[in-house]
Amino acid sequence: MTDTPAVAPKKRVELTFRALILGCLLAVVFTAANTYLGLKVGLTFASAIPAAVISMAILRAFKTSTIWENMTVQTVASVGGAMSSIIFVLPGLVMVGWWMEFPFWESVLICVFGGVLGVTFSIPLRRALVVEANLPYPEGVAAAEVLTVGSRGAEQTDSAVRENKAGLWVVIVGSLVSAGYALLVAGKVFAGEAAKFVKLPAGLGGGATGMGFGMQFALLGAGHLIGLTVGLAQLFGLIVAWFVFVPLMTSPDVVAWLASHGISSIASTVAAGAPPEELAVTVWRNEVRFMGAGVIGVAAIWTLIKLAGPLIGGLTSALAANRRRNSGEVLDRTEQDIPINIVAGLSVACLIGIGGILAFFAQGNPTLASSTLLLVAGGLVYVILIGFAVAAICGYMAGLIGSSNSPVSGVGILAIVIASVLMLGVLAVAGLPADPSVVAFALIVTAVVFAVAVIANDNLQDLKTGQLVEATPWRQQTALIVGVGAGAIVIPLILNLLNKAFGFEGGPAGIAAEPLAAPQATLISALARGVIGGDLRWDLIGIGAVIGVVIILLDMALNASTRGKVKLPPLAVGIGFYLPAAVTTMLVIGAVCGWFYDRAIKTTRFADVGRRMGVLLASGLIVGESLFLVMTAGIIVGTGDDEPFARFFPVGDSWPAMTAGIVAFAVLVVALYAWVRGRSAKV
């Protein structure tokens, strides 16, 4: 079949009501999926590409649809999905016992005010970081490529139409397979995880360690998206954590020495002769993960140091462009941002709203009421200074390594430590006691800053896509604000549902037996309590910081010796420390599978199409399983049954279910990649 160009619509159709509605609907779907995935494994995925594919398939029914209208849908859906990363902080308020559930309007307003600030803070950075900086923006460029070949227009060919249709089916099939497998795991037909823990011989210290992998297609898809470099860096962190520090810190001799100094968390567990799994998991959760926090903190500081020069130059360029506009110079349509006076007005309105939230919180607590003015003023200064800094950092990192890989976790950890230390200063000045309300106040301020960070992280990626397809910046920025609202409304509803069904570690128990790990929220809330309560394990964080410095030096040496071909991203190594081993292992497997798949199609005529199809498959795997498990939470809450599907073949904890699960998972992975390769070849 010949590639016949389609006829381009004459009218520029861009920011339309139907695009905003469709974008909001997709934002709800991707926000729900990302909320569950983030609470389960501590990772979220960029939803721009699957949103673009779905948009093009639906809007094809309208003859007037354009690439720019699809751009609007993708922008709204993408930023709504990104808003879900606020769950790295908000559950901390439940974990510390301040909230029993997530109050709807308070949660929504934290997300909206912080998210809109993320948009307004990133607008002055667009010209510097998107237009002038030579940054790859991997996800933004890929999304532009998908939009270009799939949207109506003069350059759209028959093969592009076929690719768009095939891509939609890849997303659907991937979603169905991952949801179906999750159903069988929930029904106890297959085991959801395979793990083995052992006690080491005395010659190796006599400690304990273990390894496992979670048989979850959502993790496999996330691994495919993060790529081999980040996946192997996480594997390196896992090896150092689980095969060096966990065995060392569970060794009887080391535990005895630590106990004599009052700093071991497992002395009584060792004395009681606990099994190796309990020993290893306890020391990892209570000690080794804090080393990971130290690694991440040092890596984030190093990132800030490296970015100082480019950020100063970028801001200077943005201010110069604003002066040109104010002097009456007419900018091209593709250079027209929301006017700076409107940006300033929106920012001031958000800051007033944030001040209102902080004042409402302080006035409602006897401990803080007398210092409301000091707390609100300090909180707003913190949001402005730290918020703009993290917007710039995350925006730059999104351009450098992509939104999915950008270190928002490290930013959150740094933000809570800084906020907690500042709260100690407020306590000293005002003479207040360090009670739970102080921890909660620090978490709320950090949640606002985190909302700024995650939206700026996503926005600049979307603005790069817009630049490549020649969208109008101010229209796209308007769509970004709409997306913030769509995501914000969904988040407390999903959080309350998951809280009632599963609960979070350290918080009130849910109906199901196993709570959601929420790794970042667990760590951030522990840091806040530790700093303000004065019992934070600074020794462990210090060890992690030293490890982080060593990893930075190693990364620099590898970069220099291999001319950038081999890297060891320090932030990814830190994540390998504090994610559960079963999660990290499957992420690495997914990264390796994605690498083998891309390598297998690299020399074929359909290499570019196949690569895009691989991304869509990974996205479908994440969406299907995540949405199924959100639905499962609703059934658990509605029925009060913690295992509503475990009635089919209840052997999920036995070796037959584990063996069957491993075999079925492996067969499905091979079959899916082979099927996607075949679909790509036919486009």
PDB file of N, CA and C in Angstrom, residues 528-561:
ATOM      1  N   ALA A 528      11.153  13.393  58.945  1.00  0.00           N
ATOM      2  CA  ALA A 528      10.545  14.525  59.657  1.00  0.00           C
ATOM      3  C   ALA A 528      10.466  14.249  61.151  1.00  0.00           C
ATOM      4  N   ARG A 529       9.990  13.056  61.496  1.00  0.00           N
ATOM      5  CA  ARG A 529       9.904  12.709  62.923  1.00  0.00           C
ATOM      6  C   ARG A 529      11.274  12.672  63.568  1.00  0.00           C
ATOM      7  N   GLY A 530      12.255  12.125  62.821  1.00  0.00           N
ATOM      8  CA  GLY A 530      13.594  11.994  63.391  1.00  0.00           C
ATOM      9  C   GLY A 530      14.273  13.322  63.632  1.00  0.00           C
ATOM     10  N   VAL A 531      14.168  14.240  62.658  1.00  0.00           N
ATOM     11  CA  VAL A 531      14.811  15.552  62.813  1.00  0.00           C
ATOM     12  C   VAL A 531      14.160  16.338  63.941  1.00  0.00           C
ATOM     13  N   ILE A 532      12.835  16.420  63.929  1.00  0.00           N
ATOM     14  CA  ILE A 532      12.131  17.229  64.931  1.00  0.00           C
ATOM     15  C   ILE A 532      12.154  16.566  66.301  1.00  0.00           C
ATOM     16  N   GLY A 533      12.072  15.232  66.318  1.00  0.00           N
ATOM     17  CA  GLY A 533      12.111  14.525  67.595  1.00  0.00           C
ATOM     18  C   GLY A 533      13.508  14.350  68.155  1.00  0.00           C
ATOM     19  N   GLY A 534      14.536  14.609  67.339  1.00  0.00           N
ATOM     20  CA  GLY A 534      15.911  14.516  67.810  1.00  0.00           C
ATOM     21  C   GLY A 534      16.479  13.127  67.837  1.00  0.00           C
ATOM     22  N   ASP A 535      15.789  12.138  67.236  1.00  0.00           N
ATOM     23  CA  ASP A 535      16.294  10.771  67.277  1.00  0.00           C
ATOM     24  C   ASP A 535      16.590  10.212  65.887  1.00  0.00           C
ATOM     25  N   LEU A 536      16.826  11.094  64.924  1.00  0.00           N
ATOM     26  CA  LEU A 536      17.144  10.640  63.577  1.00  0.00           C
ATOM     27  C   LEU A 536      18.512   9.970  63.563  1.00  0.00           C
ATOM     28  N   ARG A 537      18.614   8.879  62.821  1.00  0.00           N
ATOM     29  CA  ARG A 537      19.883   8.149  62.738  1.00  0.00           C
ATOM     30  C   ARG A 537      20.824   8.870  61.770  1.00  0.00           C
ATOM     31  N   TRP A 538      21.403   9.963  62.260  1.00  0.00           N
ATOM     32  CA  TRP A 538      22.330  10.716  61.435  1.00  0.00           C
ATOM     33  C   TRP A 538      23.556   9.888  61.079  1.00  0.00           C
ATOM     34  N   ASP A 539      23.896   8.918  61.930  1.00  0.00           N
ATOM     35  CA  ASP A 539      25.059   8.078  61.628  1.00  0.00           C
ATOM     36  C   ASP A 539      24.832   7.279  60.349  1.00  0.00           C
ATOM     37  N   LEU A 540      23.624   6.719  60.203  1.00  0.00           N
ATOM     38  CA  LEU A 540      23.321   5.949  58.997  1.00  0.00           C
ATOM     39  C   LEU A 540      23.250   6.851  57.772  1.00  0.00           C
ATOM     40  N   ILE A 541      22.623   8.007  57.921  1.00  0.00           N
ATOM     41  CA  ILE A 541      22.559   8.944  56.794  1.00  0.00           C
ATOM     42  C   ILE A 541      23.965   9.410  56.426  1.00  0.00           C
ATOM     43  N   GLY A 542      24.821   9.598  57.435  1.00  0.00           N
ATOM     44  CA  GLY A 542      26.205   9.990  57.167  1.00  0.00           C
ATOM     45  C   GLY A 542      26.960   8.924  56.398  1.00  0.00           C
ATOM     46  N   ILE A 543      26.758   7.645  56.779  1.00  0.00           N
ATOM     47  CA  ILE A 543      27.393   6.551  56.028  1.00  0.00           C
ATOM     48  C   ILE A 543      26.903   6.560  54.583  1.00  0.00           C
ATOM     49  N   GLY A 544      25.588   6.755  54.428  1.00  0.00           N
ATOM     50  CA  GLY A 544      25.040   6.830  53.076  1.00  0.00           C
ATOM     51  C   GLY A 544      25.622   7.998  52.295  1.00  0.00           C
ATOM     52  N   ALA A 545      25.824   9.129  52.965  1.00  0.00           N
ATOM     53  CA  ALA A 545      26.408  10.294  52.288  1.00  0.00           C
ATOM     54  C   ALA A 545      27.821   9.982  51.797  1.00  0.00           C
ATOM     55  N   VAL A 546      28.587   9.285  52.625  1.00  0.00           N
ATOM     56  CA  VAL A 546      29.947   8.887  52.206  1.00  0.00           C
ATOM     57  C   VAL A 546      29.872   7.957  50.999  1.00  0.00           C
ATOM     58  N   ILE A 547      28.928   6.994  51.054  1.00  0.00           N
ATOM     59  CA  ILE A 547      28.741   6.096  49.907  1.00  0.00           C
ATOM     60  C   ILE A 547      28.362   6.904  48.665  1.00  0.00           C
ATOM     61  N   GLY A 548      27.497   7.907  48.866  1.00  0.00           N
ATOM     62  CA  GLY A 548      27.094   8.751  47.748  1.00  0.00           C
ATOM     63  C   GLY A 548      28.271   9.476  47.122  1.00  0.00           C
ATOM     64  N   VAL A 549      29.178   9.986  47.941  1.00  0.00           N
ATOM     65  CA  VAL A 549      30.372  10.666  47.422  1.00  0.00           C
ATOM     66  C   VAL A 549      31.221   9.688  46.610  1.00  0.00           C
ATOM     67  N   VAL A 550      31.383   8.477  47.135  1.00  0.00           N
ATOM     68  CA  VAL A 550      32.167   7.462  46.418  1.00  0.00           C
ATOM     69  C   VAL A 550      31.512   7.139  45.070  1.00  0.00           C
ATOM     70  N   ILE A 551      30.186   7.025  45.066  1.00  0.00           N
ATOM     71  CA  ILE A 551      29.478   6.713  43.817  1.00  0.00           C
ATOM     72  C   ILE A 551      29.616   7.858  42.819  1.00  0.00           C
ATOM     73  N   ILE A 552      29.543   9.095  43.294  1.00  0.00           N
ATOM     74  CA  ILE A 552      29.730  10.251  42.404  1.00  0.00           C
ATOM     75  C   ILE A 552      31.120  10.214  41.773  1.00  0.00           C
ATOM     76  N   LEU A 553      32.139   9.922  42.580  1.00  0.00           N
ATOM     77  CA  LEU A 553      33.503   9.830  42.055  1.00  0.00           C
ATOM     78  C   LEU A 553      33.629   8.685  41.052  1.00  0.00           C
ATOM     79  N   LEU A 554      32.975   7.558  41.377  1.00  0.00           N
ATOM     80  CA  LEU A 554      33.008   6.416  40.468  1.00  0.00           C
ATOM     81  C   LEU A 554      32.304   6.742  39.153  1.00  0.00           C
ATOM     82  N   ASP A 555      31.177   7.447  39.250  1.00  0.00           N
ATOM     83  CA  ASP A 555      30.447   7.846  38.047  1.00  0.00           C
ATOM     84  C   ASP A 555      31.296   8.784  37.192  1.00  0.00           C
ATOM     85  N   MET A 556      31.977   9.725  37.824  1.00  0.00           N
ATOM     86  CA  MET A 556      32.853  10.633  37.089  1.00  0.00           C
ATOM     87  C   MET A 556      33.984   9.875  36.406  1.00  0.00           C
ATOM     88  N   ALA A 557      34.557   8.899  37.109  1.00  0.00           N
ATOM     89  CA  ALA A 557      35.652   8.113  36.526  1.00  0.00           C
ATOM     90  C   ALA A 557      35.166   7.284  35.338  1.00  0.00           C
ATOM     91  N   LEU A 558      33.986   6.675  35.477  1.00  0.00           N
ATOM     92  CA  LEU A 558      33.433   5.887  34.377  1.00  0.00           C
ATOM     93  C   LEU A 558      33.127   6.769  33.174  1.00  0.00           C
ATOM     94  N   ASN A 559      32.570   7.941  33.432  1.00  0.00           N
ATOM     95  CA  ASN A 559      32.267   8.874  32.346  1.00  0.00           C
ATOM     96  C   ASN A 559      33.527   9.277  31.601  1.00  0.00           C
ATOM     97  N   ALA A 560      34.576   9.569  32.358  1.00  0.00           N
ATOM     98  CA  ALA A 560      35.821  10.020  31.733  1.00  0.00           C
ATOM     99  C   ALA A 560      36.501   8.898  30.955  1.00  0.00           C
ATOM    100  N   SER A 561      36.532   7.694  31.536  1.00  0.00           N
ATOM    101  CA  SER A 561      37.253   6.591  30.906  1.00  0.00           C
ATOM    102  C   SER A 561      36.523   6.002  29.709  1.00  0.00           C
TER     103      SER A 561
END
